[in-house]
Amino acid sequence: MEKSTQNKIAMILGDGGIKAGFIAGAADEVLREFPNFANDLDYMVGASASAGNVVYYLAMGDHHPGKEMWTTLLTDPRFMNFKGVGDLYRDQPLYDLDFMVETIFKKETPIDQSKVKHHKIQCFLPVQDSESEQIVYFTNRPVSDDTRRDLREVEKLDLYEVIKAASAAPLIFDSVVPLESKTYLDAAALDPLPIDIPEILSSKKVIILTKGKANLLKKFRYVLVSLLFLVFVFPFKRRKLSASKYIQYALKPFKLNRLIDIAINEEQAGRAVIIWPTEKIGGLLDNSSETLAKTYDHGQAAARAKFDDIKKMLLEGV
């Protein structure tokens, strides 16, 4: 029997760059502790770096290499080896997503893409259309509703390239990814917490984030970093996006705060549980094995602290 909309279950994995190891640890812990939740999941959403978490879980289930990926494989200096501000001027991206896809994904941890494309759980992987600057959600379901122009099917696409596009953020990759006849990049500057999707907003949901609401200092820092980049780096850099993409990055905390307010309202109404760090986690340019292991472990601990809340949410209305 078809579940009612209110009884559908979703897991939303937010953005975070290399800090998304926290999200991977928390998601792994929730899915392990609540096998019925995992079996009953209707939707999974993965923003930015978390697109890979979603795809690998759908492809491999409990056997996915999440912990190995986030504590070992991504420590490779060929993926990221930041030495200082001078690296911003190089043509080499700060996160080498081409190495990530070609070596870490395809050679070391390959997936059966058909399992993702035909999985019973519907996924949403947000990207930004680089030309129109509109958000597009790649999904593993046929799109027949003409009113949902924000949806694209992944059936004929290479999922490795979809993950790359979803992760291709300003400052850390600085390039677009071609898919079919269009080019895309990370949508996190426009939709850092993909909760405002009709299917997701109406469901019970577990939301995992790497950060809380941005205070005035954090907002100022985003604006300052973007301004300094546009003035002192952008004119001299060959590998770069259009200037508007860095302005979007500057405004990201303002959009995140609005979406977190929606999430908090959902949690207060008993339709969501939010898991986020209770202490500072590693930086966006630190992929040392020690930092990544601590980040993943903290995700697990933060999830365990919310087990009672998750049980309560899942039991309500049953």
PDB file of C-alpha atoms in Angstrom:
ATOM      1  CA  MET A   1       0.000   0.000   0.000  1.00  0.00           C
ATOM      2  CA  GLU A   2       1.270   3.460  -0.936  1.00  0.00           C
ATOM      3  CA  LYS A   3       2.446   5.494   2.047  1.00  0.00           C
ATOM      4  CA  SER A   4       0.752   8.793   2.753  1.00  0.00           C
ATOM      5  CA  THR A   5       2.862  11.844   2.009  1.00  0.00           C
ATOM      6  CA  GLN A   6       3.193  12.634   5.722  1.00  0.00           C
ATOM      7  CA  ASN A   7       4.555   9.145   6.452  1.00  0.00           C
ATOM      8  CA  LYS A   8       7.254   9.199   3.805  1.00  0.00           C
ATOM      9  CA  ILE A   9      10.804   9.341   5.145  1.00  0.00           C
ATOM     10  CA  ALA A  10      13.770  11.331   3.885  1.00  0.00           C
ATOM     11  CA  MET A  11      17.427  11.826   4.711  1.00  0.00           C
ATOM     12  CA  ILE A  12      19.000  15.148   3.775  1.00  0.00           C
ATOM     13  CA  LEU A  13      22.782  15.377   3.674  1.00  0.00           C
ATOM     14  CA  GLY A  14      24.055  18.954   3.567  1.00  0.00           C
ATOM     15  CA  ASP A  15      27.179  20.424   1.991  1.00  0.00           C
ATOM     16  CA  GLY A  16      30.564  20.791   3.614  1.00  0.00           C
ATOM     17  CA  GLY A  17      33.466  20.061   1.266  1.00  0.00           C
ATOM     18  CA  ILE A  18      36.024  17.848   2.992  1.00  0.00           C
ATOM     19  CA  LYS A  19      34.085  18.385   6.246  1.00  0.00           C
ATOM     20  CA  ALA A  20      31.292  16.238   4.801  1.00  0.00           C
ATOM     21  CA  GLY A  21      33.089  13.335   6.467  1.00  0.00           C
ATOM     22  CA  PHE A  22      31.076  14.421   9.526  1.00  0.00           C
ATOM     23  CA  ILE A  23      27.903  13.887   7.499  1.00  0.00           C
ATOM     24  CA  ALA A  24      29.107  10.496   6.285  1.00  0.00           C
ATOM     25  CA  GLY A  25      29.841   9.369   9.851  1.00  0.00           C
ATOM     26  CA  ALA A  26      26.467  10.549  11.139  1.00  0.00           C
ATOM     27  CA  ALA A  27      24.530   9.008   8.240  1.00  0.00           C
ATOM     28  CA  ASP A  28      26.345   5.674   8.616  1.00  0.00           C
ATOM     29  CA  GLU A  29      25.523   5.586  12.325  1.00  0.00           C
ATOM     30  CA  VAL A  30      21.826   6.377  11.800  1.00  0.00           C
ATOM     31  CA  LEU A  31      21.404   3.845   9.008  1.00  0.00           C
ATOM     32  CA  ARG A  32      23.167   1.171  11.079  1.00  0.00           C
ATOM     33  CA  GLU A  33      21.189   1.818  14.260  1.00  0.00           C
ATOM     34  CA  PHE A  34      17.800   2.036  12.521  1.00  0.00           C
ATOM     35  CA  PRO A  35      17.624  -0.717   9.876  1.00  0.00           C
ATOM     36  CA  ASN A  36      13.868  -0.190   9.541  1.00  0.00           C
ATOM     37  CA  PHE A  37      14.492   3.493   8.840  1.00  0.00           C
ATOM     38  CA  ALA A  38      16.994   2.491   6.162  1.00  0.00           C
ATOM     39  CA  ASN A  39      14.571  -0.022   4.644  1.00  0.00           C
ATOM     40  CA  ASP A  40      11.678   2.447   4.680  1.00  0.00           C
ATOM     41  CA  LEU A  41      13.577   5.430   3.264  1.00  0.00           C
ATOM     42  CA  ASP A  42      11.734   7.060   0.383  1.00  0.00           C
ATOM     43  CA  TYR A  43      14.120   9.902  -0.430  1.00  0.00           C
ATOM     44  CA  MET A  44      17.803  10.794  -0.073  1.00  0.00           C
ATOM     45  CA  VAL A  45      19.206  14.226  -0.886  1.00  0.00           C
ATOM     46  CA  GLY A  46      22.912  14.976  -1.164  1.00  0.00           C
ATOM     47  CA  ALA A  47      24.190  18.542  -1.514  1.00  0.00           C
ATOM     48  CA  SER A  48      27.660  19.234  -2.870  1.00  0.00           C
ATOM     49  CA  ALA A  49      30.180  16.680  -1.490  1.00  0.00           C
ATOM     50  CA  SER A  50      27.313  14.682   0.009  1.00  0.00           C
ATOM     51  CA  ALA A  51      26.092  13.750  -3.485  1.00  0.00           C
ATOM     52  CA  GLY A  52      28.812  11.102  -3.414  1.00  0.00           C
ATOM     53  CA  ASN A  53      27.602   9.834  -0.035  1.00  0.00           C
ATOM     54  CA  VAL A  54      24.103   9.318  -1.462  1.00  0.00           C
ATOM     55  CA  VAL A  55      25.232   7.646  -4.684  1.00  0.00           C
ATOM     56  CA  TYR A  56      27.583   5.236  -2.914  1.00  0.00           C
ATOM     57  CA  TYR A  57      24.976   4.291  -0.324  1.00  0.00           C
ATOM     58  CA  LEU A  58      22.397   3.532  -3.017  1.00  0.00           C
ATOM     59  CA  ALA A  59      24.953   1.550  -5.018  1.00  0.00           C
ATOM     60  CA  MET A  60      26.418  -0.496  -2.170  1.00  0.00           C
ATOM     61  CA  GLY A  61      24.117  -0.262   0.847  1.00  0.00           C
ATOM     62  CA  ASP A  62      25.769  -1.269   4.121  1.00  0.00           C
ATOM     63  CA  HIS A  63      28.922  -2.266   2.233  1.00  0.00           C
ATOM     64  CA  HIS A  64      29.626   1.199   0.856  1.00  0.00           C
ATOM     65  CA  PRO A  65      33.157   2.539   1.517  1.00  0.00           C
ATOM     66  CA  GLY A  66      32.053   5.654   3.429  1.00  0.00           C
ATOM     67  CA  LYS A  67      34.494   5.383   6.321  1.00  0.00           C
ATOM     68  CA  GLU A  68      37.392   4.351   4.081  1.00  0.00           C
ATOM     69  CA  MET A  69      36.558   7.154   1.654  1.00  0.00           C
ATOM     70  CA  TRP A  70      36.427   9.904   4.274  1.00  0.00           C
ATOM     71  CA  THR A  71      39.265   8.772   6.553  1.00  0.00           C
ATOM     72  CA  THR A  72      41.757   7.241   4.126  1.00  0.00           C
ATOM     73  CA  LEU A  73      41.213   7.677   0.383  1.00  0.00           C
ATOM     74  CA  LEU A  74      40.585  11.439   0.453  1.00  0.00           C
ATOM     75  CA  THR A  75      43.780  12.045   2.442  1.00  0.00           C
ATOM     76  CA  ASP A  76      45.712  11.462  -0.802  1.00  0.00           C
ATOM     77  CA  PRO A  77      47.827  14.593  -1.543  1.00  0.00           C
ATOM     78  CA  ARG A  78      46.960  14.191  -5.222  1.00  0.00           C
ATOM     79  CA  PHE A  79      43.372  15.059  -4.291  1.00  0.00           C
ATOM     80  CA  MET A  80      44.272  18.024  -2.072  1.00  0.00           C
ATOM     81  CA  ASN A  81      47.614  19.363  -0.925  1.00  0.00           C
ATOM     82  CA  PHE A  82      47.117  23.016  -0.001  1.00  0.00           C
ATOM     83  CA  LYS A  83      50.392  24.805   0.710  1.00  0.00           C
ATOM     84  CA  GLY A  84      49.308  28.434   0.927  1.00  0.00           C
ATOM     85  CA  VAL A  85      47.574  31.374  -0.731  1.00  0.00           C
ATOM     86  CA  GLY A  86      49.797  31.020  -3.789  1.00  0.00           C
ATOM     87  CA  ASP A  87      47.891  27.869  -4.704  1.00  0.00           C
ATOM     88  CA  LEU A  88      44.867  30.032  -5.526  1.00  0.00           C
ATOM     89  CA  TYR A  89      46.683  31.373  -8.612  1.00  0.00           C
ATOM     90  CA  ARG A  90      47.514  27.954 -10.050  1.00  0.00           C
ATOM     91  CA  ASP A  91      45.528  26.259 -12.793  1.00  0.00           C
ATOM     92  CA  GLN A  92      45.354  23.200 -10.561  1.00  0.00           C
ATOM     93  CA  PRO A  93      42.139  23.219  -8.451  1.00  0.00           C
ATOM     94  CA  LEU A  94      42.321  23.073  -4.650  1.00  0.00           C
ATOM     95  CA  TYR A  95      40.199  19.897  -4.766  1.00  0.00           C
ATOM     96  CA  ASP A  96      41.213  17.765  -7.750  1.00  0.00           C
ATOM     97  CA  LEU A  97      37.816  16.321  -8.592  1.00  0.00           C
ATOM     98  CA  ASP A  98      39.176  14.739 -11.779  1.00  0.00           C
ATOM     99  CA  PHE A  99      41.590  12.670  -9.677  1.00  0.00           C
ATOM    100  CA  MET A 100      38.774  11.879  -7.247  1.00  0.00           C
ATOM    101  CA  VAL A 101      36.564  10.522 -10.025  1.00  0.00           C
ATOM    102  CA  GLU A 102      39.128   8.788 -12.209  1.00  0.00           C
ATOM    103  CA  THR A 103      41.266   7.230  -9.477  1.00  0.00           C
ATOM    104  CA  ILE A 104      39.415   7.111  -6.153  1.00  0.00           C
ATOM    105  CA  PHE A 105      35.975   6.362  -7.582  1.00  0.00           C
ATOM    106  CA  LYS A 106      36.463   4.483 -10.849  1.00  0.00           C
ATOM    107  CA  LYS A 107      39.644   2.532 -10.019  1.00  0.00           C
ATOM    108  CA  GLU A 108      39.572   2.058  -6.245  1.00  0.00           C
ATOM    109  CA  THR A 109      35.846   2.036  -5.393  1.00  0.00           C
ATOM    110  CA  PRO A 110      33.826   1.422  -8.591  1.00  0.00           C
ATOM    111  CA  ILE A 111      30.035   1.188  -8.435  1.00  0.00           C
ATOM    112  CA  ASP A 112      27.281  -0.468 -10.429  1.00  0.00           C
ATOM    113  CA  GLN A 113      25.480   2.640 -11.662  1.00  0.00           C
ATOM    114  CA  SER A 114      22.335   0.726 -12.638  1.00  0.00           C
ATOM    115  CA  LYS A 115      21.693  -0.045  -8.958  1.00  0.00           C
ATOM    116  CA  VAL A 116      21.471   3.681  -8.232  1.00  0.00           C
ATOM    117  CA  LYS A 117      19.403   4.501 -11.294  1.00  0.00           C
ATOM    118  CA  HIS A 118      16.808   1.836 -10.469  1.00  0.00           C
ATOM    119  CA  HIS A 119      16.892   1.971  -6.662  1.00  0.00           C
ATOM    120  CA  LYS A 120      13.634   2.057  -4.712  1.00  0.00           C
ATOM    121  CA  ILE A 121      14.877   5.153  -2.859  1.00  0.00           C
ATOM    122  CA  GLN A 122      14.493   8.304  -4.927  1.00  0.00           C
ATOM    123  CA  CYS A 123      17.545  10.551  -4.822  1.00  0.00           C
ATOM    124  CA  PHE A 124      17.900  14.273  -5.456  1.00  0.00           C
ATOM    125  CA  LEU A 125      21.350  15.612  -6.358  1.00  0.00           C
ATOM    126  CA  PRO A 126      21.338  19.417  -6.709  1.00  0.00           C
ATOM    127  CA  VAL A 127      23.520  21.217  -9.253  1.00  0.00           C
ATOM    128  CA  GLN A 128      23.497  24.705 -10.741  1.00  0.00           C
ATOM    129  CA  ASP A 129      23.006  25.268 -14.464  1.00  0.00           C
ATOM    130  CA  SER A 130      26.011  27.482 -15.182  1.00  0.00           C
ATOM    131  CA  GLU A 131      24.273  29.520 -17.882  1.00  0.00           C
ATOM    132  CA  SER A 132      20.810  30.104 -16.408  1.00  0.00           C
ATOM    133  CA  GLU A 133      22.095  29.994 -12.786  1.00  0.00           C
ATOM    134  CA  GLN A 134      19.018  27.934 -11.884  1.00  0.00           C
ATOM    135  CA  ILE A 135      19.065  24.947  -9.524  1.00  0.00           C
ATOM    136  CA  VAL A 136      18.526  21.549 -11.136  1.00  0.00           C
ATOM    137  CA  TYR A 137      17.926  18.348  -9.163  1.00  0.00           C
ATOM    138  CA  PHE A 138      19.181  15.191 -10.830  1.00  0.00           C
ATOM    139  CA  THR A 139      16.974  12.271  -9.839  1.00  0.00           C
ATOM    140  CA  ASN A 140      16.718   8.542 -10.507  1.00  0.00           C
ATOM    141  CA  ARG A 141      13.038   8.686 -11.482  1.00  0.00           C
ATOM    142  CA  PRO A 142      11.381   9.412 -14.828  1.00  0.00           C
ATOM    143  CA  VAL A 143      10.355  13.061 -15.051  1.00  0.00           C
ATOM    144  CA  SER A 144       6.987  13.319 -16.778  1.00  0.00           C
ATOM    145  CA  ASP A 145       5.550  16.359 -15.008  1.00  0.00           C
ATOM    146  CA  ASP A 146       6.120  19.400 -17.226  1.00  0.00           C
ATOM    147  CA  THR A 147       5.660  21.685 -14.229  1.00  0.00           C
ATOM    148  CA  ARG A 148       8.777  20.240 -12.555  1.00  0.00           C
ATOM    149  CA  ARG A 149      11.370  21.855 -14.776  1.00  0.00           C
ATOM    150  CA  ASP A 150      13.833  21.739 -11.884  1.00  0.00           C
ATOM    151  CA  LEU A 151      14.180  17.945 -12.265  1.00  0.00           C
ATOM    152  CA  ARG A 152      16.458  15.997 -14.643  1.00  0.00           C
ATOM    153  CA  GLU A 153      16.722  12.245 -15.067  1.00  0.00           C
ATOM    154  CA  VAL A 154      20.067  10.494 -14.499  1.00  0.00           C
ATOM    155  CA  GLU A 155      19.149   7.385 -16.495  1.00  0.00           C
ATOM    156  CA  LYS A 156      21.438   8.201 -19.448  1.00  0.00           C
ATOM    157  CA  LEU A 157      24.085  10.094 -17.486  1.00  0.00           C
ATOM    158  CA  ASP A 158      27.409   9.055 -15.987  1.00  0.00           C
ATOM    159  CA  LEU A 159      26.833   9.254 -12.230  1.00  0.00           C
ATOM    160  CA  TYR A 160      30.516   9.864 -11.584  1.00  0.00           C
ATOM    161  CA  GLU A 161      30.217  13.073 -13.611  1.00  0.00           C
ATOM    162  CA  VAL A 162      27.006  14.020 -11.776  1.00  0.00           C
ATOM    163  CA  ILE A 163      28.884  13.703  -8.461  1.00  0.00           C
ATOM    164  CA  LYS A 164      31.690  15.840  -9.888  1.00  0.00           C
ATOM    165  CA  ALA A 165      29.242  18.520 -11.049  1.00  0.00           C
ATOM    166  CA  ALA A 166      27.506  18.545  -7.673  1.00  0.00           C
ATOM    167  CA  SER A 167      30.899  19.048  -5.969  1.00  0.00           C
ATOM    168  CA  ALA A 168      32.393  21.580  -8.417  1.00  0.00           C
ATOM    169  CA  ALA A 169      32.314  24.611  -6.126  1.00  0.00           C
ATOM    170  CA  PRO A 170      33.757  28.096  -6.619  1.00  0.00           C
ATOM    171  CA  LEU A 171      37.217  28.614  -5.051  1.00  0.00           C
ATOM    172  CA  ILE A 172      37.926  24.884  -4.686  1.00  0.00           C
ATOM    173  CA  PHE A 173      37.374  23.653  -8.285  1.00  0.00           C
ATOM    174  CA  ASP A 174      36.679  26.807 -10.311  1.00  0.00           C
ATOM    175  CA  SER A 175      35.344  25.074 -13.397  1.00  0.00           C
ATOM    176  CA  VAL A 176      32.079  23.714 -14.774  1.00  0.00           C
ATOM    177  CA  VAL A 177      31.276  20.097 -15.638  1.00  0.00           C
ATOM    178  CA  PRO A 178      29.599  19.216 -18.968  1.00  0.00           C
ATOM    179  CA  LEU A 179      26.576  16.905 -18.868  1.00  0.00           C
ATOM    180  CA  GLU A 180      24.590  16.333 -22.037  1.00  0.00           C
ATOM    181  CA  SER A 181      24.382  19.715 -23.787  1.00  0.00           C
ATOM    182  CA  LYS A 182      24.759  21.884 -20.677  1.00  0.00           C
ATOM    183  CA  THR A 183      27.399  22.684 -18.070  1.00  0.00           C
ATOM    184  CA  TYR A 184      26.885  22.551 -14.316  1.00  0.00           C
ATOM    185  CA  LEU A 185      28.577  23.320 -11.014  1.00  0.00           C
ATOM    186  CA  ASP A 186      27.998  22.929  -7.288  1.00  0.00           C
ATOM    187  CA  ALA A 187      24.616  24.375  -6.239  1.00  0.00           C
ATOM    188  CA  ALA A 188      25.472  24.818  -2.555  1.00  0.00           C
ATOM    189  CA  ALA A 189      25.831  28.592  -2.872  1.00  0.00           C
ATOM    190  CA  LEU A 190      22.168  28.716  -3.942  1.00  0.00           C
ATOM    191  CA  ASP A 191      20.768  25.723  -2.040  1.00  0.00           C
ATOM    192  CA  PRO A 192      23.132  24.644   0.778  1.00  0.00           C
ATOM    193  CA  LEU A 193      20.325  22.718   2.521  1.00  0.00           C
ATOM    194  CA  PRO A 194      17.956  21.110  -0.019  1.00  0.00           C
ATOM    195  CA  ILE A 195      14.902  20.936   2.216  1.00  0.00           C
ATOM    196  CA  ASP A 196      12.561  23.159   0.201  1.00  0.00           C
ATOM    197  CA  ILE A 197      11.751  20.420  -2.343  1.00  0.00           C
ATOM    198  CA  PRO A 198       8.027  19.491  -2.236  1.00  0.00           C
ATOM    199  CA  GLU A 199       8.657  15.769  -1.721  1.00  0.00           C
ATOM    200  CA  ILE A 200      11.170  16.427   1.044  1.00  0.00           C
ATOM    201  CA  LEU A 201       9.343  19.182   2.903  1.00  0.00           C
ATOM    202  CA  SER A 202       6.235  17.014   3.327  1.00  0.00           C
ATOM    203  CA  SER A 203       8.174  13.991   4.690  1.00  0.00           C
ATOM    204  CA  LYS A 204       9.580  13.027   8.067  1.00  0.00           C
ATOM    205  CA  LYS A 205      13.277  13.613   7.785  1.00  0.00           C
ATOM    206  CA  VAL A 206      16.718  13.295   9.317  1.00  0.00           C
ATOM    207  CA  ILE A 207      18.853  16.310   8.405  1.00  0.00           C
ATOM    208  CA  ILE A 208      22.636  16.215   8.773  1.00  0.00           C
ATOM    209  CA  LEU A 209      24.646  19.446   8.540  1.00  0.00           C
ATOM    210  CA  THR A 210      28.272  20.476   9.054  1.00  0.00           C
ATOM    211  CA  LYS A 211      27.370  23.903  10.392  1.00  0.00           C
ATOM    212  CA  GLY A 212      24.665  25.828  12.192  1.00  0.00           C
ATOM    213  CA  LYS A 213      23.294  29.274  11.460  1.00  0.00           C
ATOM    214  CA  ALA A 214      25.869  31.845  10.410  1.00  0.00           C
ATOM    215  CA  ASN A 215      26.439  34.695  12.833  1.00  0.00           C
ATOM    216  CA  LEU A 216      27.440  38.204  11.765  1.00  0.00           C
ATOM    217  CA  LEU A 217      31.170  37.350  11.850  1.00  0.00           C
ATOM    218  CA  LYS A 218      30.754  34.333   9.585  1.00  0.00           C
ATOM    219  CA  LYS A 219      28.655  36.332   7.121  1.00  0.00           C
ATOM    220  CA  PHE A 220      31.348  39.002   7.061  1.00  0.00           C
ATOM    221  CA  ARG A 221      34.043  36.367   6.487  1.00  0.00           C
ATOM    222  CA  TYR A 222      32.243  34.931   3.440  1.00  0.00           C
ATOM    223  CA  VAL A 223      31.807  38.398   1.950  1.00  0.00           C
ATOM    224  CA  LEU A 224      35.424  39.343   2.692  1.00  0.00           C
ATOM    225  CA  VAL A 225      36.887  36.147   1.181  1.00  0.00           C
ATOM    226  CA  SER A 226      34.829  36.611  -1.979  1.00  0.00           C
ATOM    227  CA  LEU A 227      35.750  40.289  -2.275  1.00  0.00           C
ATOM    228  CA  LEU A 228      39.479  39.621  -1.782  1.00  0.00           C
ATOM    229  CA  PHE A 229      39.344  36.821  -4.345  1.00  0.00           C
ATOM    230  CA  LEU A 230      37.587  38.997  -6.934  1.00  0.00           C
ATOM    231  CA  VAL A 231      40.022  41.889  -6.436  1.00  0.00           C
ATOM    232  CA  PHE A 232      43.386  40.151  -5.964  1.00  0.00           C
ATOM    233  CA  VAL A 233      43.070  36.704  -7.581  1.00  0.00           C
ATOM    234  CA  PHE A 234      40.296  36.714 -10.178  1.00  0.00           C
ATOM    235  CA  PRO A 235      41.996  39.122 -12.671  1.00  0.00           C
ATOM    236  CA  PHE A 236      45.151  36.953 -12.770  1.00  0.00           C
ATOM    237  CA  LYS A 237      43.618  33.484 -12.756  1.00  0.00           C
ATOM    238  CA  ARG A 238      43.001  31.515 -15.955  1.00  0.00           C
ATOM    239  CA  ARG A 239      40.941  28.723 -14.380  1.00  0.00           C
ATOM    240  CA  LYS A 240      37.877  30.505 -13.041  1.00  0.00           C
ATOM    241  CA  LEU A 241      34.116  30.786 -13.157  1.00  0.00           C
ATOM    242  CA  SER A 242      32.141  33.939 -13.980  1.00  0.00           C
ATOM    243  CA  ALA A 243      32.333  36.648 -11.319  1.00  0.00           C
ATOM    244  CA  SER A 244      28.663  36.134 -10.415  1.00  0.00           C
ATOM    245  CA  LYS A 245      29.455  32.671  -9.026  1.00  0.00           C
ATOM    246  CA  TYR A 246      31.806  34.159  -6.429  1.00  0.00           C
ATOM    247  CA  ILE A 247      29.193  36.734  -5.488  1.00  0.00           C
ATOM    248  CA  GLN A 248      26.767  33.833  -4.940  1.00  0.00           C
ATOM    249  CA  TYR A 249      29.366  32.294  -2.616  1.00  0.00           C
ATOM    250  CA  ALA A 250      29.524  35.539  -0.608  1.00  0.00           C
ATOM    251  CA  LEU A 251      25.765  35.381  -0.024  1.00  0.00           C
ATOM    252  CA  LYS A 252      25.647  31.681   0.851  1.00  0.00           C
ATOM    253  CA  PRO A 253      25.363  32.139   4.683  1.00  0.00           C
ATOM    254  CA  PHE A 254      22.253  34.285   4.245  1.00  0.00           C
ATOM    255  CA  LYS A 255      20.563  31.539   2.202  1.00  0.00           C
ATOM    256  CA  LEU A 256      21.708  28.840   4.615  1.00  0.00           C
ATOM    257  CA  ASN A 257      20.193  30.690   7.580  1.00  0.00           C
ATOM    258  CA  ARG A 258      16.796  30.904   5.841  1.00  0.00           C
ATOM    259  CA  LEU A 259      16.843  27.167   5.084  1.00  0.00           C
ATOM    260  CA  ILE A 260      17.971  26.266   8.615  1.00  0.00           C
ATOM    261  CA  ASP A 261      15.007  28.249   9.928  1.00  0.00           C
ATOM    262  CA  ILE A 262      12.751  25.988   7.834  1.00  0.00           C
ATOM    263  CA  ALA A 263      14.535  22.915   9.227  1.00  0.00           C
ATOM    264  CA  ILE A 264      14.175  24.141  12.825  1.00  0.00           C
ATOM    265  CA  ASN A 265      10.474  24.770  12.289  1.00  0.00           C
ATOM    266  CA  GLU A 266      10.132  21.237  10.930  1.00  0.00           C
ATOM    267  CA  GLU A 267      11.986  19.851  13.959  1.00  0.00           C
ATOM    268  CA  GLN A 268       9.783  21.792  16.376  1.00  0.00           C
ATOM    269  CA  ALA A 269       6.714  20.379  14.595  1.00  0.00           C
ATOM    270  CA  GLY A 270       8.037  16.830  15.107  1.00  0.00           C
ATOM    271  CA  ARG A 271       8.722  16.219  11.403  1.00  0.00           C
ATOM    272  CA  ALA A 272      12.517  16.426  11.499  1.00  0.00           C
ATOM    273  CA  VAL A 273      15.618  15.694  13.532  1.00  0.00           C
ATOM    274  CA  ILE A 274      18.699  17.822  12.889  1.00  0.00           C
ATOM    275  CA  ILE A 275      22.175  16.427  13.512  1.00  0.00           C
ATOM    276  CA  TRP A 276      25.039  18.914  13.497  1.00  0.00           C
ATOM    277  CA  PRO A 277      28.443  19.284  15.167  1.00  0.00           C
ATOM    278  CA  THR A 278      28.624  20.017  18.878  1.00  0.00           C
ATOM    279  CA  GLU A 279      32.249  21.120  18.567  1.00  0.00           C
ATOM    280  CA  LYS A 280      34.490  22.630  15.878  1.00  0.00           C
ATOM    281  CA  ILE A 281      35.382  20.208  13.092  1.00  0.00           C
ATOM    282  CA  GLY A 282      38.285  20.343  10.631  1.00  0.00           C
ATOM    283  CA  GLY A 283      38.750  23.060   8.026  1.00  0.00           C
ATOM    284  CA  LEU A 284      37.944  22.964   4.318  1.00  0.00           C
ATOM    285  CA  LEU A 285      41.626  22.739   3.368  1.00  0.00           C
ATOM    286  CA  ASP A 286      42.783  20.121   5.893  1.00  0.00           C
ATOM    287  CA  ASN A 287      42.611  16.535   4.634  1.00  0.00           C
ATOM    288  CA  SER A 288      45.125  15.049   7.058  1.00  0.00           C
ATOM    289  CA  SER A 289      44.264  11.540   8.191  1.00  0.00           C
ATOM    290  CA  GLU A 290      44.008  12.624  11.835  1.00  0.00           C
ATOM    291  CA  THR A 291      41.580  15.464  11.081  1.00  0.00           C
ATOM    292  CA  LEU A 292      39.401  13.393   8.776  1.00  0.00           C
ATOM    293  CA  ALA A 293      39.215  10.506  11.251  1.00  0.00           C
ATOM    294  CA  LYS A 294      38.155  12.887  14.045  1.00  0.00           C
ATOM    295  CA  THR A 295      35.568  14.497  11.767  1.00  0.00           C
ATOM    296  CA  TYR A 296      34.011  11.146  10.830  1.00  0.00           C
ATOM    297  CA  ASP A 297      34.037   9.948  14.462  1.00  0.00           C
ATOM    298  CA  HIS A 298      32.386  13.165  15.649  1.00  0.00           C
ATOM    299  CA  GLY A 299      29.630  12.610  13.102  1.00  0.00           C
ATOM    300  CA  GLN A 300      28.967   9.187  14.606  1.00  0.00           C
ATOM    301  CA  ALA A 301      28.887  10.590  18.147  1.00  0.00           C
ATOM    302  CA  ALA A 302      26.580  13.459  17.178  1.00  0.00           C
ATOM    303  CA  ALA A 303      24.186  10.968  15.561  1.00  0.00           C
ATOM    304  CA  ARG A 304      24.112   8.738  18.646  1.00  0.00           C
ATOM    305  CA  ALA A 305      23.142  11.744  20.750  1.00  0.00           C
ATOM    306  CA  LYS A 306      20.001  12.117  18.596  1.00  0.00           C
ATOM    307  CA  PHE A 307      18.873   8.466  18.600  1.00  0.00           C
ATOM    308  CA  ASP A 308      16.031   9.074  21.072  1.00  0.00           C
ATOM    309  CA  ASP A 309      14.746  12.011  19.016  1.00  0.00           C
ATOM    310  CA  ILE A 310      14.809   9.910  15.852  1.00  0.00           C
ATOM    311  CA  LYS A 311      12.885   7.076  17.537  1.00  0.00           C
ATOM    312  CA  LYS A 312      10.261   9.532  18.759  1.00  0.00           C
ATOM    313  CA  MET A 313       9.826  11.111  15.324  1.00  0.00           C
ATOM    314  CA  LEU A 314       9.503   7.770  13.564  1.00  0.00           C
ATOM    315  CA  LEU A 315       6.915   6.484  16.057  1.00  0.00           C
ATOM    316  CA  GLU A 316       4.680   9.545  15.863  1.00  0.00           C
ATOM    317  CA  GLY A 317       1.712   9.004  13.565  1.00  0.00           C
ATOM    318  CA  VAL A 318       2.413   5.277  13.196  1.00  0.00           C
TER     319      VAL A 318
END
